[in-house]
Short mmCIF file of C-alpha atoms in Angstrom, two decimals:
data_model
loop_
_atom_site.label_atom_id
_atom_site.label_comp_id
_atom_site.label_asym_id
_atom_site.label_seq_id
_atom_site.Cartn_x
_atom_site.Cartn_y
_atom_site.Cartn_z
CA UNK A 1 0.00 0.00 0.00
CA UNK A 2 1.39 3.32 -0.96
CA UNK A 3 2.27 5.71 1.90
CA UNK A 4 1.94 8.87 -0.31
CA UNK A 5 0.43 10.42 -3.55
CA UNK A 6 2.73 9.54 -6.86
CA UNK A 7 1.86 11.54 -9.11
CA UNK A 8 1.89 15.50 -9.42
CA UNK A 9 -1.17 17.54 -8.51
CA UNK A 10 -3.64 18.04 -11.71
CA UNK A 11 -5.32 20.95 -12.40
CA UNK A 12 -8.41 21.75 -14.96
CA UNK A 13 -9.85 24.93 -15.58
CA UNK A 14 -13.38 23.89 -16.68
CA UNK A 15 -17.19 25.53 -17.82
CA UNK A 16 -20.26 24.59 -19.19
CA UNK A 17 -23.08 22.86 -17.86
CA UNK A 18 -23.09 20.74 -15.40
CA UNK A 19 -22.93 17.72 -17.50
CA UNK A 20 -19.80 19.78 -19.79
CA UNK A 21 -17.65 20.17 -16.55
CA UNK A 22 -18.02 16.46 -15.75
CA UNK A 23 -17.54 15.09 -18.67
CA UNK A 24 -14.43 17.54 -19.32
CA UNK A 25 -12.95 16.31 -15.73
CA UNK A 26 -13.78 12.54 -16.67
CA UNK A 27 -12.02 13.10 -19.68
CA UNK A 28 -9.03 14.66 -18.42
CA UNK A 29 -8.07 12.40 -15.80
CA UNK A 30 -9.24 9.86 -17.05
CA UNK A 31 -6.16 7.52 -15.94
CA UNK A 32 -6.16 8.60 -12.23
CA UNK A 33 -9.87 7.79 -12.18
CA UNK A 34 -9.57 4.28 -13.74
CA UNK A 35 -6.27 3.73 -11.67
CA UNK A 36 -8.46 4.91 -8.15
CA UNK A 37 -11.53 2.18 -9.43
CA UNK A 38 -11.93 -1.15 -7.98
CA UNK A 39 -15.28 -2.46 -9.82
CA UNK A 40 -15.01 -5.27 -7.75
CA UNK A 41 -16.60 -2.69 -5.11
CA UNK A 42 -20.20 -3.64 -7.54
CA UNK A 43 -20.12 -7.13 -8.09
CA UNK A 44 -19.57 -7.70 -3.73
CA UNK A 45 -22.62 -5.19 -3.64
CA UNK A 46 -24.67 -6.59 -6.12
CA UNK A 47 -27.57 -7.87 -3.99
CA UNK A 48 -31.03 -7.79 -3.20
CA UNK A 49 -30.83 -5.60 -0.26
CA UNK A 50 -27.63 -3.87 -1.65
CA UNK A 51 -29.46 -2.71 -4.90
CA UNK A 52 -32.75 -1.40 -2.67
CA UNK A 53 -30.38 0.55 -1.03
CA UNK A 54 -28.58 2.09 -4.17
CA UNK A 55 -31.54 2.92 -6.30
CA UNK A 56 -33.22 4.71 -2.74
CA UNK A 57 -30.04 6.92 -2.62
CA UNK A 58 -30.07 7.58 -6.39
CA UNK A 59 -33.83 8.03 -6.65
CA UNK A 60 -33.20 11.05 -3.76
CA UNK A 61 -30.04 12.38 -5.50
CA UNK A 62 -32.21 12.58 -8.92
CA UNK A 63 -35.06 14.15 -7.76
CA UNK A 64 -33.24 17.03 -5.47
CA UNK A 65 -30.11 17.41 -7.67
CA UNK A 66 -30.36 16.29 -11.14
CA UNK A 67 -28.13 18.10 -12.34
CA UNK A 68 -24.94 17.19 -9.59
CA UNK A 69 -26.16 13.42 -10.65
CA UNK A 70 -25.84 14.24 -14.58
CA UNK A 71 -22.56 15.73 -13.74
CA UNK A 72 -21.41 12.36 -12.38
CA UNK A 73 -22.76 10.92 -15.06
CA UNK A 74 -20.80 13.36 -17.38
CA UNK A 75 -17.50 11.77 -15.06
CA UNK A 76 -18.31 8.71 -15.42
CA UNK A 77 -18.65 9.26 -19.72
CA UNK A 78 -15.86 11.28 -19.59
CA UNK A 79 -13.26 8.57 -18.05
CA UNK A 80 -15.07 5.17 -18.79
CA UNK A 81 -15.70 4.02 -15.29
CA UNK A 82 -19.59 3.08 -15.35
CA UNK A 83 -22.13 5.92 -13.43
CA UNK A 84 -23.04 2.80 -11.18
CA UNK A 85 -19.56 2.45 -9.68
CA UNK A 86 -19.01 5.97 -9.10
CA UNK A 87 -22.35 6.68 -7.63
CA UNK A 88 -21.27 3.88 -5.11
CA UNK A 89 -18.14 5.37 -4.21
CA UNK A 90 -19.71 8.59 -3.88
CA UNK A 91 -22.06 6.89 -1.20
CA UNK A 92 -20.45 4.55 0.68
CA UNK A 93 -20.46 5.05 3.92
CA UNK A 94 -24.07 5.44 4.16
CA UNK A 95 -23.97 2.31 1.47
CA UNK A 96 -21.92 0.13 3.48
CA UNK A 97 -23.79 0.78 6.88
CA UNK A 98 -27.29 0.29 5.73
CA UNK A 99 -26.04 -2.92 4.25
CA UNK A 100 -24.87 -4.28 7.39
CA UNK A 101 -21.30 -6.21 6.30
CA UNK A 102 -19.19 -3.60 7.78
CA UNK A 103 -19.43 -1.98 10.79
CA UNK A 104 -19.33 1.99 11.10
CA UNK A 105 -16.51 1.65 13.51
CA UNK A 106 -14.09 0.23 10.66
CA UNK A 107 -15.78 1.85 7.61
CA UNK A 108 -12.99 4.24 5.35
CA UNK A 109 -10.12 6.15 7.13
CA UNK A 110 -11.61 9.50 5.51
CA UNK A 111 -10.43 12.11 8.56
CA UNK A 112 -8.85 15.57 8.02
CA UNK A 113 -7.29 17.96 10.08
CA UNK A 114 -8.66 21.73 10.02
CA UNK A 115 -6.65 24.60 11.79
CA UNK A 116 -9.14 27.88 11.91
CA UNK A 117 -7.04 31.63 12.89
CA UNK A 118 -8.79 34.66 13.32
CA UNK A 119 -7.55 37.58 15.05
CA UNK A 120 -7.11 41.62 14.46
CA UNK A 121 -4.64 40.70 11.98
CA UNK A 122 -5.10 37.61 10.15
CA UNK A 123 -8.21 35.43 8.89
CA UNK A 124 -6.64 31.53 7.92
CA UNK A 125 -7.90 28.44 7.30
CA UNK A 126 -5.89 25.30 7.19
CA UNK A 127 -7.03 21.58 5.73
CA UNK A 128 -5.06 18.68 5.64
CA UNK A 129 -6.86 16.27 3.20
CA UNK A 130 -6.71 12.81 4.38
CA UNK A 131 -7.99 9.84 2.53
CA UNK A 132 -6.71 6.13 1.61
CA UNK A 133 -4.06 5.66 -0.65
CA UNK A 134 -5.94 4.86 -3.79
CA UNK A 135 -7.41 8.00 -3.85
CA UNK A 136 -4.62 10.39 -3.09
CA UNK A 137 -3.80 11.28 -6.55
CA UNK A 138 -6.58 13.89 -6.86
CA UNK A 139 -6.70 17.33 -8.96
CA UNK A 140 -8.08 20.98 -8.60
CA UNK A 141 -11.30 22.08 -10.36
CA UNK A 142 -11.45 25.61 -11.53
CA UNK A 143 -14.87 25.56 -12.70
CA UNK A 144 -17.40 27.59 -14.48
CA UNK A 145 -20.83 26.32 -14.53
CA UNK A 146 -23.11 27.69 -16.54
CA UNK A 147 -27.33 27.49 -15.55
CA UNK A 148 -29.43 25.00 -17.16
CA UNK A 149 -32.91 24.08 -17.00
CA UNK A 150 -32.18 21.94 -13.73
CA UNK A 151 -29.89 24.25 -12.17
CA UNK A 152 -30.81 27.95 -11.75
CA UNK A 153 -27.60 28.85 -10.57
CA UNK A 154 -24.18 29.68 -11.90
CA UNK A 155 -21.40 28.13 -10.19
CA UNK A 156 -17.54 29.78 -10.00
CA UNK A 157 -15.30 27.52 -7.88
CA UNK A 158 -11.47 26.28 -7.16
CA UNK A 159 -11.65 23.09 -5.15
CA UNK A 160 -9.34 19.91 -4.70
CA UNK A 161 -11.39 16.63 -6.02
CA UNK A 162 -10.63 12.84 -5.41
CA UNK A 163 -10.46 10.85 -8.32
CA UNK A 164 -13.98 10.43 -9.78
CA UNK A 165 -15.95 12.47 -7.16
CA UNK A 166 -17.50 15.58 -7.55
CA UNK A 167 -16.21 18.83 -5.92
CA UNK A 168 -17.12 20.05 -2.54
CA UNK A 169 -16.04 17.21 0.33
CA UNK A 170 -12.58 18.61 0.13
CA UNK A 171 -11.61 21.91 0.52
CA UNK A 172 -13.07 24.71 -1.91
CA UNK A 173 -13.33 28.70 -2.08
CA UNK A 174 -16.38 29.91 -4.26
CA UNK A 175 -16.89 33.44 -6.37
CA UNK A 176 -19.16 34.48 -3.22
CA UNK A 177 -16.03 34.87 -0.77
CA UNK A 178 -16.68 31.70 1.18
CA UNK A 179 -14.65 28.97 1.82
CA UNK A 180 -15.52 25.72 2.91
CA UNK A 181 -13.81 22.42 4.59
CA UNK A 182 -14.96 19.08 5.36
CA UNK A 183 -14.44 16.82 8.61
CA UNK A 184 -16.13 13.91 8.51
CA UNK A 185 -18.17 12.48 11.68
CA UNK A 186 -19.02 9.24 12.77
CA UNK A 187 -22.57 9.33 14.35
CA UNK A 188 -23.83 5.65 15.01
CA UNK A 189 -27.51 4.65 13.32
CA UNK A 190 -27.24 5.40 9.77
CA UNK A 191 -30.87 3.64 8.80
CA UNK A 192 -32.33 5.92 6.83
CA UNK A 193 -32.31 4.87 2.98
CA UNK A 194 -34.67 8.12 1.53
CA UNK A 195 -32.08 10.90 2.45
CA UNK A 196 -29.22 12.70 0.76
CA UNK A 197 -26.13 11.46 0.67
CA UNK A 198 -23.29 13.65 2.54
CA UNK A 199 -21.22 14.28 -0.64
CA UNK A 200 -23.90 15.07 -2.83
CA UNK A 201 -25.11 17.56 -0.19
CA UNK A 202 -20.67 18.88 0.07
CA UNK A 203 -20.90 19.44 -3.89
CA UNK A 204 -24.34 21.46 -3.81
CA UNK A 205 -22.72 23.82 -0.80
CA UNK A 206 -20.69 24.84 -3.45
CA UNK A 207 -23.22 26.95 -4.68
CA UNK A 208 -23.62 28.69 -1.48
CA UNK A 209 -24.15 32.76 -1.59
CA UNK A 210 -24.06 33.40 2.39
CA UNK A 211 -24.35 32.04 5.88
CA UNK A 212 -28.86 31.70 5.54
CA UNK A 213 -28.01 30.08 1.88
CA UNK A 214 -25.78 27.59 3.81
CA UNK A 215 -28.39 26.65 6.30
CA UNK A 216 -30.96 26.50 3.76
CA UNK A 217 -28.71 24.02 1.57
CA UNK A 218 -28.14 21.76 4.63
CA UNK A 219 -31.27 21.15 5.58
CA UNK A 220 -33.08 20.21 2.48
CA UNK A 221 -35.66 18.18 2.33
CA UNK A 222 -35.40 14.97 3.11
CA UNK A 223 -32.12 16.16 4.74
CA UNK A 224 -28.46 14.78 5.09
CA UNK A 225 -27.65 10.72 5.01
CA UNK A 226 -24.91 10.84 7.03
CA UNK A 227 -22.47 13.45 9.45
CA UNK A 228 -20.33 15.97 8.95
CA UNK A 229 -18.54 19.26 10.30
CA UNK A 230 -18.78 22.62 7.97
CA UNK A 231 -16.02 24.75 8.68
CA UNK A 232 -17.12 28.14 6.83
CA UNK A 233 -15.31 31.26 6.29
CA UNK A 234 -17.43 34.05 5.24
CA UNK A 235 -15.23 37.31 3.53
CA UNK A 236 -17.63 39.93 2.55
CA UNK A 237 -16.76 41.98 -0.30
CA UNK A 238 -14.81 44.83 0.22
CA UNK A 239 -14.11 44.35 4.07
CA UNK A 240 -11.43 43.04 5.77
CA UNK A 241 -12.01 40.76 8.53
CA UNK A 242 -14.33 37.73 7.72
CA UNK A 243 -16.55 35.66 9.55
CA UNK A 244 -16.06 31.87 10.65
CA UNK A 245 -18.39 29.23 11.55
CA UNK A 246 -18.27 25.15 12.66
CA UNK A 247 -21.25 23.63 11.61
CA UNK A 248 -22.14 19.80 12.86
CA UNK A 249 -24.47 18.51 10.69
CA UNK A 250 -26.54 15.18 12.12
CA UNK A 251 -29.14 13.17 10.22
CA UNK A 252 -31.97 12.30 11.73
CA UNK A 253 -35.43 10.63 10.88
CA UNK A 254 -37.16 14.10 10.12
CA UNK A 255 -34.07 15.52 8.24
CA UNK A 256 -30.74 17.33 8.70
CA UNK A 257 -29.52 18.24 12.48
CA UNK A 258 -27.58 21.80 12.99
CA UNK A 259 -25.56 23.07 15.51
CA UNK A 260 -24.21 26.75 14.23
CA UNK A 261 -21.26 27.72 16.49
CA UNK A 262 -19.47 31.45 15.63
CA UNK A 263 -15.52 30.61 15.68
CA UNK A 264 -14.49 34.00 18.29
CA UNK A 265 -11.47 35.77 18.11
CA UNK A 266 -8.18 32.99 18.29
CA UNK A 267 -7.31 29.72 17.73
CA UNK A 268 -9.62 26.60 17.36
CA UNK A 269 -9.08 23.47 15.23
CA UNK A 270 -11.43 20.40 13.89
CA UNK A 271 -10.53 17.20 13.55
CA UNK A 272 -13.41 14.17 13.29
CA UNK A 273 -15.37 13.89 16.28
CA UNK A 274 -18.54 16.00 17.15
CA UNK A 275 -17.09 19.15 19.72
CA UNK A 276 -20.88 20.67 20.93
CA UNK A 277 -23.53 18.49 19.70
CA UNK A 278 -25.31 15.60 21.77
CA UNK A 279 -24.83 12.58 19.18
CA UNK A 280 -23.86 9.16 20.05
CA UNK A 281 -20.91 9.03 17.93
CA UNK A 282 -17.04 6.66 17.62
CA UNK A 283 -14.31 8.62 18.42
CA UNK A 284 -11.37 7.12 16.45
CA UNK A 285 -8.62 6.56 18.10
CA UNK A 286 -6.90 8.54 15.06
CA UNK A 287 -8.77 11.74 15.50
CA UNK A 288 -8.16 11.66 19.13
CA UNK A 289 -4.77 11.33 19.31
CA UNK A 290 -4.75 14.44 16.43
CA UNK A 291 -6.51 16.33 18.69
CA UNK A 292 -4.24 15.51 21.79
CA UNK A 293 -1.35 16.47 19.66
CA UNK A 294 -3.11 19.66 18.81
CA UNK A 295 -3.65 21.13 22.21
CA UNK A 296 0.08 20.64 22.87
CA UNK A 297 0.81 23.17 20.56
CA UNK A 298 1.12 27.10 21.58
CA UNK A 299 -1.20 29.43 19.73
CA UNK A 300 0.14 29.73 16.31
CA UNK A 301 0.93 33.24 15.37
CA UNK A 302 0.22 33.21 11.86
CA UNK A 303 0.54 30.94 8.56
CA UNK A 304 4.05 29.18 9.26
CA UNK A 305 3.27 28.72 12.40
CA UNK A 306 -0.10 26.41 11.20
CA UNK A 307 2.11 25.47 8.30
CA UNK A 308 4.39 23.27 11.08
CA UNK A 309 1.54 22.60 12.86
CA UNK A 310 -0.50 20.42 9.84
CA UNK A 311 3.01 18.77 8.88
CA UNK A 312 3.63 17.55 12.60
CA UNK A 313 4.59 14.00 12.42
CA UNK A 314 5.95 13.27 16.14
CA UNK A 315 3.23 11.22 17.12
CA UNK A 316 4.45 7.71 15.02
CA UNK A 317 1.12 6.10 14.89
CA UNK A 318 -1.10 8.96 14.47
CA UNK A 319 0.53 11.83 13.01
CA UNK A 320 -1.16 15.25 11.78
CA UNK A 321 0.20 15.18 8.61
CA UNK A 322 -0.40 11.24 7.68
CA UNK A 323 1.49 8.71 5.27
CA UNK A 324 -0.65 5.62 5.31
CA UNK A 325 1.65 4.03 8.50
CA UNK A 326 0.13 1.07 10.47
CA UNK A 327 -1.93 1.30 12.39
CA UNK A 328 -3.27 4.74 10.71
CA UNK A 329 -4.88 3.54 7.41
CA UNK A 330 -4.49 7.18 5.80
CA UNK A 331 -1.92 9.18 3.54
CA UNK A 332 -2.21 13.03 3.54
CA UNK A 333 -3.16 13.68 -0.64
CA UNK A 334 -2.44 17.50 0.20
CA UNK A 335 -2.86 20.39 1.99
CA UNK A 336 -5.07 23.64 1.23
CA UNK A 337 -4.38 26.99 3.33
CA UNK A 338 -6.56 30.02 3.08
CA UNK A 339 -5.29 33.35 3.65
CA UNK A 340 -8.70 35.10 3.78
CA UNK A 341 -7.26 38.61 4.63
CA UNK A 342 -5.57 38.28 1.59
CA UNK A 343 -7.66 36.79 -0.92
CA UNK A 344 -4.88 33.89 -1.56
CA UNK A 345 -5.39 30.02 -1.43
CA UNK A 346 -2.36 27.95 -1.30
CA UNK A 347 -2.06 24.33 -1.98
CA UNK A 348 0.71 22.02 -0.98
CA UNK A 349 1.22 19.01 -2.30
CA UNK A 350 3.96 17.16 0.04
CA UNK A 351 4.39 17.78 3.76
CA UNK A 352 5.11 22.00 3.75
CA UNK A 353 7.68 22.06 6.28
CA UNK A 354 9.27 19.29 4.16
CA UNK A 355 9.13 21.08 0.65
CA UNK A 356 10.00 24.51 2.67
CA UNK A 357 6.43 25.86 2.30
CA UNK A 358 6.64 25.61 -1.59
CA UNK A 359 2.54 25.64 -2.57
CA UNK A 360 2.25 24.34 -6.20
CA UNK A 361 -1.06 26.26 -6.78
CA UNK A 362 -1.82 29.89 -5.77
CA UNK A 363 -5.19 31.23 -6.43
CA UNK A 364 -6.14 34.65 -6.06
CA UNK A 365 -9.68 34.14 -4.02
CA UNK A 366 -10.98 37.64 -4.88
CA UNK A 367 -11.71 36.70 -8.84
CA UNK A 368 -10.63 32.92 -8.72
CA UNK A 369 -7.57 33.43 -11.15
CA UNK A 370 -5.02 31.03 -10.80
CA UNK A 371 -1.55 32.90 -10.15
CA UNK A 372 1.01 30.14 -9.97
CA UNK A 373 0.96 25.85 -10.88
CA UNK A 374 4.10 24.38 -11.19
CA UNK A 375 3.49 20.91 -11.66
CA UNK A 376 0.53 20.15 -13.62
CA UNK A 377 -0.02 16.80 -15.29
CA UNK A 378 -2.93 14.64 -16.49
#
């Protein structure tokens, strides 16, 4: 099993429909998406219960989002990995759960690492993008989508996408000034078959024009499938200081569960385990020895500082910055840092201490214009 991502960081700068920018990502990276596939995942699921289960999920996703689903259908044309598989992947927590073979507690190693700044001076945001090994060789979307008769709206994003998936459960800044990270939760009981899945609910907060937009997304009718913490950074136009906000997000029989929490003045940091709301949740033993390591650290003074902090690796079995060691069952893809004062995301590709804080993407966050990639490849 590989310990870290081989190939350079992709990038596409994309428009169209929603179906266009799919199909154009599909296309384009089209080897890292065949290379991240194991079909074998639909033939083990290719039961009674196991197909009842996939056809609830896509009946919801098809009815509340067409137009996310035809742009994983325009993924799955683009690359030649069939919709089914992908649609699986995209669900599979929620997938696996209801289906009973695998319990919650061992399901994926998805867990990142977010480190959230905001004092008189500075307004940063920093993800460390953990997933397994086969899907570590991800790419950037700068996309452009243009409306269409499903989708009203018109999307301008930059986000970091695994292989195949659609945009949003990363790390993303859209043309509205907000930017968004992902840490996945593990709250027990996921029964409920007629609900949106989590990252087809991540890639339609992409869309999102303000905080009331956000909560409006989220809780959707017939709400969220599974758990998972919103960190959201909210620059309004022309002013300086920006706004930051945790948001645990629960299902529940009746729909999507909130808790809205204002990030004050200083330091906090997210990892995967529920901080405020009362959920009976697993606490992985990954995520809590993170956040031990975490709270060791003094209050970081600025973007180096949280820099070292994400590429800490002095805890052996459960580092910050991970590389797929036993027992941890992860590998750090990359790293996206936010400078929201000013208007700059940086991606990092290895460990940043290691490659001396080198990003290989810069984006300029006020218009979404790329400014620097250095190592671009298919």
């Amino acid at each position: 099993m590989a310990s870290a991502p081989s190939l350079p960081i992709g990038l596409i700068d994309v428009r169209g429909t929603n179906y266009d920018v799919g199909h154009q990502m599909g296309q384009t990276f089209k080897s890292r998406i065949q290379e991240a596939a194991n079909l074998q995942l639909v033939r083990d699921y290719d039961t009674p219960l196991g197909n009842e289960i996939y056809s609830s999920y896509l009946k919801v996703a098809e009815d509340v989002y067409p137009h996310y689903v035809r742009e994983l259908q325009g993924i799955a044309d683009g690359s030649g990995i069939p919709f089914r598989y992908l649609f699986l992947k995209l669900i599979t927590c929620e997938y696996q759960s209801l289906l009973g073979d695998v319990p919650l507690k061992s399901i994926g190693g998805e867990g990142c690492t977010d480190l959230i700044l905001n004092s008189e001076d500075q307004d940063i945001i920093v993800h460390c993008e953990d997933t397994k090994p086969d899907m570590a060789n991800g790419y950037i979307v700068h996309a452009h989508i243009q409306p269409s008769d499903s989708n009203p709206r018109e999307e301008k994003f930059v986000s970091y996408c695994d292989p195949g998936m659609l945009p949003g459960s990363t790390f993303a800044v859209n043309a509205h000034g907000i930017g968004m990270t992902n840490n996945r939760l593990y709250q027990k009981g996921i029964t409920n078959k007629n609900a949106i899945a989590r990252k087809l609910l991540n890639r339609a907060l992409l869309s999102s024009e303000n905080l009331e937009d956000t909560i409006r997304i989220i809780k959707t009718p017939p709400g969220i499938a599974s758990a998972v913490n919103l960190n959201l950074v909210i620059k309004e136009r022309g002013r300086g200081k920006a706004s930051f906000y945790s948001i645990e997000i629960s299902h529940s029989p009746d729909g999507s569960v909130i808790d809205v929490a204002h990030y004050k003045d200083g330091f906090s940091h997210y990892v995967n385990m529920y901080q405020r709301s009362n959920v009976d949740q697993i606490k992985k033993e990954g995520s809590i020895h993170r956040a031990t390591r975490l709270q060791e650290f003094s209050k970081p003074k600025g973007m180096k500082d949280m820099l070292d902090m994400i590429s800490d690796t002095s805890n052996t079995k459960y580092p910050i910055y991970r590389n797929c060691t036993p027992p941890d069952i992860c590998t750090t893809a990359c790293v996206g840092a936010y400078d929201v004062r000013n208007d700059r995301l940086y991606i990092f590709r290895e460990n940043p201490r290691e490659c001396h804080y080198q990003p290989v993407a810069v984006f300029n966050t006020q218009d979404l214009t790329q400014e620097t990639f250095t190592t671009f490849s298919p």
